[in-house]
Coordinates of C-alpha atoms in Angstrom, one line a residue:
X1 CA 0.0 0.0 0.0
X2 CA 1.5 3.3 -1.1
X3 CA 1.8 6.3 1.3
X4 CA -0.2 8.3 -1.2
X5 CA -3.2 5.9 -0.8
X6 CA -2.9 6.0 3.0
X7 CA -2.8 9.8 2.9
X8 CA -5.8 9.9 0.7
X9 CA -7.8 7.7 3.1
X10 CA -6.6 9.8 6.1
X11 CA -7.8 13.0 4.4
X12 CA -11.1 11.4 3.6
X13 CA -11.5 10.6 7.3
X14 CA -11.3 14.3 8.2
X15 CA -13.3 15.6 5.2
X16 CA -14.8 19.1 5.7
X17 CA -17.8 19.0 8.0
X18 CA -17.5 15.3 8.8
X19 CA -16.3 13.2 11.7
X20 CA -15.9 9.6 12.9
X21 CA -18.5 7.6 14.7
X22 CA -16.9 5.5 17.5
X23 CA -19.0 2.3 18.0
X24 CA -16.0 0.1 19.1
X25 CA -17.1 -0.6 22.7
X26 CA -16.2 -4.0 23.8
X27 CA -18.9 -6.5 24.6
X28 CA -18.5 -5.9 28.4
X29 CA -18.6 -2.1 28.0
X30 CA -21.7 -2.3 25.8
X31 CA -23.2 -4.6 28.4
X32 CA -22.9 -2.0 31.1
X33 CA -24.5 0.7 28.9
X34 CA -27.3 -1.7 27.9
X35 CA -27.9 -2.5 31.6
X36 CA -28.1 1.2 32.4
X37 CA -31.2 1.5 30.1
X38 CA -32.6 -2.0 30.5
X39 CA -31.6 -3.7 27.3
X40 CA -30.7 -7.4 27.4
X41 CA -27.1 -7.9 26.4
X42 CA -27.1 -10.6 23.7
X43 CA -25.5 -10.9 20.3
X44 CA -28.8 -10.1 18.5
X45 CA -29.4 -6.9 20.4
X46 CA -25.8 -5.8 19.9
X47 CA -26.1 -6.4 16.2
X48 CA -29.4 -4.6 16.0
X49 CA -28.0 -1.6 17.9
X50 CA -25.0 -1.3 15.6
X51 CA -27.3 -1.7 12.6
X52 CA -29.5 1.1 13.9
X53 CA -26.5 3.4 14.1
X54 CA -24.8 2.5 10.8
X55 CA -28.1 2.5 8.7
X56 CA -29.2 6.0 9.9
X57 CA -30.5 7.7 6.8
X58 CA -28.2 10.4 5.4
X59 CA -25.5 9.6 8.0
X60 CA -22.8 10.1 5.4
X61 CA -23.6 13.8 5.2
X62 CA -21.7 14.3 8.5
X63 CA -19.9 11.0 9.2
X64 CA -16.9 9.9 7.2
X65 CA -16.1 6.7 9.0
X66 CA -16.9 4.5 11.9
X67 CA -14.7 2.5 14.3
X68 CA -16.1 -1.0 14.7
X69 CA -15.4 -3.8 17.3
X70 CA -14.2 -7.3 16.3
X71 CA -17.7 -8.7 16.7
X72 CA -19.3 -5.9 14.7
X73 CA -17.0 -6.1 11.6
X74 CA -18.1 -9.8 11.3
X75 CA -21.8 -9.0 11.5
X76 CA -24.3 -8.1 8.8
X77 CA -27.5 -6.1 8.3
X78 CA -30.9 -7.9 8.5
X79 CA -30.7 -8.3 4.7
X80 CA -27.4 -10.1 5.0
X81 CA -25.0 -7.4 3.8
X82 CA -21.8 -7.3 5.9
X83 CA -21.6 -4.1 7.8
X84 CA -18.2 -3.1 6.3
X85 CA -19.6 -3.5 2.8
X86 CA -22.8 -1.6 3.6
X87 CA -20.7 1.2 5.0
X88 CA -18.4 1.4 2.0
X89 CA -21.4 1.3 -0.4
X90 CA -22.8 4.3 1.5
X91 CA -19.7 6.5 1.6
X92 CA -18.6 5.6 5.2
X93 CA -15.0 4.2 5.8
X94 CA -14.9 1.1 8.0
X95 CA -12.4 1.2 10.8
X96 CA -11.6 -1.3 13.5
X97 CA -10.4 -1.2 17.1
X98 CA -7.4 -3.5 17.4
X99 CA -5.9 -3.1 20.9
X100 CA -6.7 -5.6 23.7
X101 CA -7.3 -3.1 26.4
X102 CA -5.3 -2.0 29.4
X103 CA -3.4 -3.9 32.0
X104 CA -1.6 -2.7 35.1
X105 CA 1.9 -1.5 34.2
X106 CA 4.4 -3.6 36.2
X107 CA 6.5 -1.5 38.5
X108 CA 4.3 1.5 38.1
X109 CA 1.4 1.4 40.7
X110 CA -1.7 3.2 39.5
X111 CA -0.7 3.2 35.9
X112 CA -1.7 1.0 32.9
X113 CA -0.3 0.0 29.5
X114 CA -2.3 -1.1 26.5
X115 CA -1.7 -4.6 25.2
X116 CA -2.4 -6.4 21.9
X117 CA 0.8 -6.2 19.9
X118 CA 1.3 -10.0 19.9
X119 CA -0.2 -11.4 16.8
X120 CA -1.3 -7.9 15.5
X121 CA 0.2 -8.3 12.0
X122 CA -2.1 -11.2 11.0
X123 CA -5.1 -9.6 12.7
X124 CA -4.6 -6.4 10.7
X125 CA -4.2 -8.5 7.5
X126 CA -7.5 -10.2 8.3
X127 CA -9.3 -6.9 9.1
X128 CA -8.2 -5.4 5.8
X129 CA -9.7 -8.4 4.0
X130 CA -12.9 -7.9 6.0
X131 CA -13.1 -4.3 4.6
X132 CA -11.4 -2.1 7.3
X133 CA -9.4 0.8 6.0
X134 CA -8.2 2.3 9.3
X135 CA -7.5 1.0 12.7
X136 CA -7.4 2.5 16.2
X137 CA -5.3 1.9 19.3
X138 CA -6.0 3.6 22.6
X139 CA -3.5 4.3 25.3
X140 CA -4.7 5.5 28.7
X141 CA -2.8 8.1 30.9
X142 CA -3.9 8.7 34.5
X143 CA -3.1 12.0 36.3
X144 CA -2.5 11.6 40.1
X145 CA 0.1 11.9 42.8
X146 CA 3.4 11.5 41.0
X147 CA 1.8 10.1 37.9
X148 CA 2.0 9.8 35.0
X149 CA 5.6 8.5 35.2
X150 CA 8.0 8.8 32.3
X151 CA 8.0 5.0 32.2
X152 CA 4.3 4.9 31.6
X153 CA 4.3 7.6 28.9
X154 CA 7.2 5.9 27.1
X155 CA 5.7 2.4 27.2
X156 CA 2.4 3.6 25.8
X157 CA 4.1 5.8 23.1
X158 CA 6.2 2.8 22.0
X159 CA 3.1 0.6 21.7
X160 CA 1.2 3.3 19.7
X161 CA 4.2 3.6 17.4
X162 CA 4.6 -0.1 16.8
X163 CA 0.8 -0.4 16.2
X164 CA 1.0 2.5 13.7
X165 CA 3.9 1.0 11.8
X166 CA 2.2 -2.3 11.5
X167 CA -1.0 -0.7 10.3
X168 CA 0.7 1.2 7.5
X169 CA 2.5 -2.0 6.5
X170 CA -0.9 -3.7 6.0
X171 CA -2.5 -0.8 4.2
X172 CA -4.5 0.6 7.1
X173 CA -4.4 4.2 8.4
X174 CA -3.5 4.2 12.1
X175 CA -5.6 6.3 14.4
X176 CA -3.4 6.8 17.5
X177 CA -5.3 7.7 20.7
X178 CA -3.2 8.8 23.7
X179 CA -6.1 9.6 26.1
X180 CA -5.3 11.7 29.1
X181 CA -8.2 10.9 31.5
X182 CA -10.5 13.5 33.0
X183 CA -10.5 11.5 36.2
X184 CA -8.9 13.2 39.1
X185 CA -8.6 16.5 41.0
X186 CA -6.0 18.1 38.8
X187 CA -6.3 21.6 37.5
X188 CA -6.3 22.6 33.8
X189 CA -2.6 23.7 34.0
X190 CA -1.6 20.2 35.1
X191 CA -3.8 18.7 32.3
X192 CA -2.0 20.9 29.8
X193 CA 1.5 19.9 31.0
X194 CA 0.6 16.2 30.9
X195 CA -0.9 16.4 27.4
X196 CA 2.2 18.3 26.2
X197 CA 4.6 15.7 27.5
X198 CA 2.5 12.8 26.2
X199 CA 2.1 14.2 22.7
X200 CA 5.8 15.0 22.4
X201 CA 6.6 11.5 23.4
X202 CA 4.1 10.0 21.0
X203 CA 5.4 11.9 17.9
X204 CA 9.0 11.2 18.8
X205 CA 8.1 7.5 18.9
X206 CA 6.3 7.6 15.6
X207 CA 9.3 9.2 14.1
X208 CA 11.6 6.6 15.5
X209 CA 9.4 3.8 14.0
X210 CA 9.4 5.4 10.6
X211 CA 5.6 6.0 10.6
X212 CA 4.4 8.2 7.8
X213 CA 2.6 11.1 9.5
X214 CA 0.8 12.0 6.3
X215 CA -1.0 8.7 6.6
X216 CA -1.8 8.9 10.3
X217 CA -4.7 10.4 12.3
X218 CA -4.4 11.6 15.9
X219 CA -7.4 11.0 18.2
X220 CA -6.8 13.4 21.1
X221 CA -8.3 14.2 24.4
X222 CA -9.1 17.9 25.3
X223 CA -7.2 19.9 27.9
X224 CA -9.7 19.8 30.7
X225 CA -9.5 20.2 34.5
X226 CA -10.1 17.0 36.4
X227 CA -13.8 16.2 37.0
X228 CA -13.1 16.1 40.8
X229 CA -11.1 19.4 40.9
X230 CA -14.1 21.7 41.5
X231 CA -12.6 23.9 38.8
X232 CA -15.0 25.3 36.2
X233 CA -13.2 26.1 33.0
X234 CA -15.1 28.1 30.3
X235 CA -15.6 26.7 26.8
X236 CA -13.1 29.3 25.6
X237 CA -10.5 28.4 28.2
X238 CA -10.6 24.7 27.2
X239 CA -10.5 25.5 23.5
X240 CA -7.5 27.9 23.9
X241 CA -5.5 25.5 26.1
X242 CA -6.2 22.6 23.8
X243 CA -5.2 24.5 20.7
X244 CA -2.0 25.9 22.3
X245 CA -1.0 22.4 23.4
X246 CA -1.6 20.9 19.9
X247 CA 0.1 23.7 18.1
X248 CA 3.2 23.2 20.2
X249 CA 3.4 19.4 19.8
X250 CA 1.6 18.1 16.6
X251 CA 3.4 18.4 13.2
X252 CA 1.5 20.3 10.5
X253 CA 1.9 17.4 8.1
X254 CA -0.6 15.4 10.0
X255 CA -3.8 15.1 7.9
X256 CA -6.1 15.8 10.8
X257 CA -7.0 15.5 14.5
X258 CA -10.2 14.0 15.8
X259 CA -11.3 14.5 19.5
X260 CA -12.7 11.9 21.8
X261 CA -15.5 13.1 24.1
X262 CA -13.8 11.4 27.1
X263 CA -16.8 11.5 29.4
X264 CA -18.0 15.0 28.5
X265 CA -21.7 15.3 28.0
X266 CA -23.1 15.7 24.5
X267 CA -23.3 19.5 24.5
X268 CA -20.0 20.2 26.1
X269 CA -18.1 18.0 23.6
X270 CA -19.8 19.8 20.7
X271 CA -19.3 23.3 22.2
X272 CA -15.6 22.8 22.8
X273 CA -15.1 21.5 19.2
X274 CA -17.1 24.4 17.8
X275 CA -15.1 27.0 19.8
X276 CA -11.8 25.6 18.6
X277 CA -12.9 25.7 15.0
X278 CA -14.1 29.3 15.4
X279 CA -10.6 30.2 16.5
X280 CA -9.1 28.9 13.2
X281 CA -7.7 28.4 10.7
X282 CA -5.4 25.7 12.1
X283 CA -2.6 23.6 10.6
X284 CA -4.9 20.6 10.4
X285 CA -8.6 19.9 10.3
X286 CA -10.1 19.5 13.8
X287 CA -13.0 17.0 13.9
X288 CA -14.6 14.5 16.2
X289 CA -14.6 10.8 17.0
X290 CA -17.3 10.6 19.6
X291 CA -18.9 7.5 21.2
X292 CA -21.2 8.2 24.1
X293 CA -21.6 11.8 23.1
X294 CA -23.1 10.6 19.8
X295 CA -25.1 7.6 21.1
X296 CA -26.4 8.1 24.6
X297 CA -29.7 9.8 23.7
X298 CA -30.4 7.4 20.9
X299 CA -29.8 4.4 23.1
X300 CA -32.3 5.6 25.7
X301 CA -35.0 6.2 23.0
X302 CA -34.4 2.7 21.4
X303 CA -34.4 1.0 24.8
X304 CA -38.1 2.0 25.3
X305 CA -39.2 0.0 22.2
X306 CA -36.6 -2.0 20.4
X307 CA -38.9 -2.8 17.5
X308 CA -40.8 0.5 17.2
X309 CA -38.3 3.2 18.1
X310 CA -35.6 2.5 15.5
X311 CA -36.6 5.5 13.3
X312 CA -36.9 7.9 16.3
X313 CA -33.5 6.8 17.6
X314 CA -32.0 7.3 14.2
X315 CA -33.3 10.8 14.0
X316 CA -31.4 11.5 17.2
X317 CA -28.2 10.0 15.8
X318 CA -28.5 12.2 12.7
X319 CA -29.2 15.3 14.8
X320 CA -26.0 14.6 16.9
X321 CA -24.0 14.0 13.7
X322 CA -25.3 17.2 12.2
X323 CA -24.5 19.3 15.3
X324 CA -21.0 18.0 15.4
X325 CA -20.6 18.4 11.7
X326 CA -21.5 22.1 12.2
X327 CA -19.0 22.3 15.0
X328 CA -16.3 21.0 12.6
X329 CA -17.0 24.1 10.5
X330 CA -17.2 26.4 13.6
X331 CA -20.9 27.0 12.9
X332 CA -22.7 25.1 15.7
X333 CA -22.8 28.1 18.1
X334 CA -24.5 30.2 15.5
X335 CA -27.0 27.5 14.8
X336 CA -27.7 26.4 18.4

């Protein structure tokens, strides 16, 4: 796979006014969300829920791609069309989560490292054959007393870089996600400092592993105060801090940055993205790759009547996609 083809796919992922739908929750994570709204967790309901999301009418107006879970990329619509083929036929790039989740980092209490590099090459090869054109790996960085440590940051950056190099080898655009968690009592200044160190480490590792940045997408967390800090940062403060951090760490050659919602509610995630884009232009497109912030309202509606509320739930999915598509253009605030 040529770098030019990877770069073309990466640019399509951050096409103007579009973002990425994150529906890559593991079976256990989706089970907790289903339980919260009273939906039975079985393969049929998981398939039906993912179909509801992916078959939302006109979704491609605001969604360029969707990150799937291993189970989902092997499933099909009720008519028997594999999800990945349905997506491709409807202008949405299929993506896949490939990491195996976090485990405690030995020797570093309170910190974790993402696993899943063993056997990754053949898995990526299979996912490409199943229709995936990009892949995602999530690292998790905690802020607390004396953490994150340099060891934790370096270990996760190394894993992200190895993942990215293997993706490009197999013709997949890597989406690297170094999430700095909102959990904790830290202030926004501490969040900024940690984000800066993490991103510098990440791009250094990508360089060391010969990853072509023009065929890579960054999935970033926003610079926010810890949710237990008691600190209230304005939308503008968060936008300014996040932009300053990105501009000091992220090379301009990167095709684009998509943000995770990271536990923010629907409106806050959209408002922060909108504010950043109103402060543009920037070296790269700033878009979204939201999960809960795109789905939570639709899941509640669907849970009330799994057979009868599909259309109503899809209307909510489309509305959230439209709102965030406006935010990508910096036009949500004016429309809200």
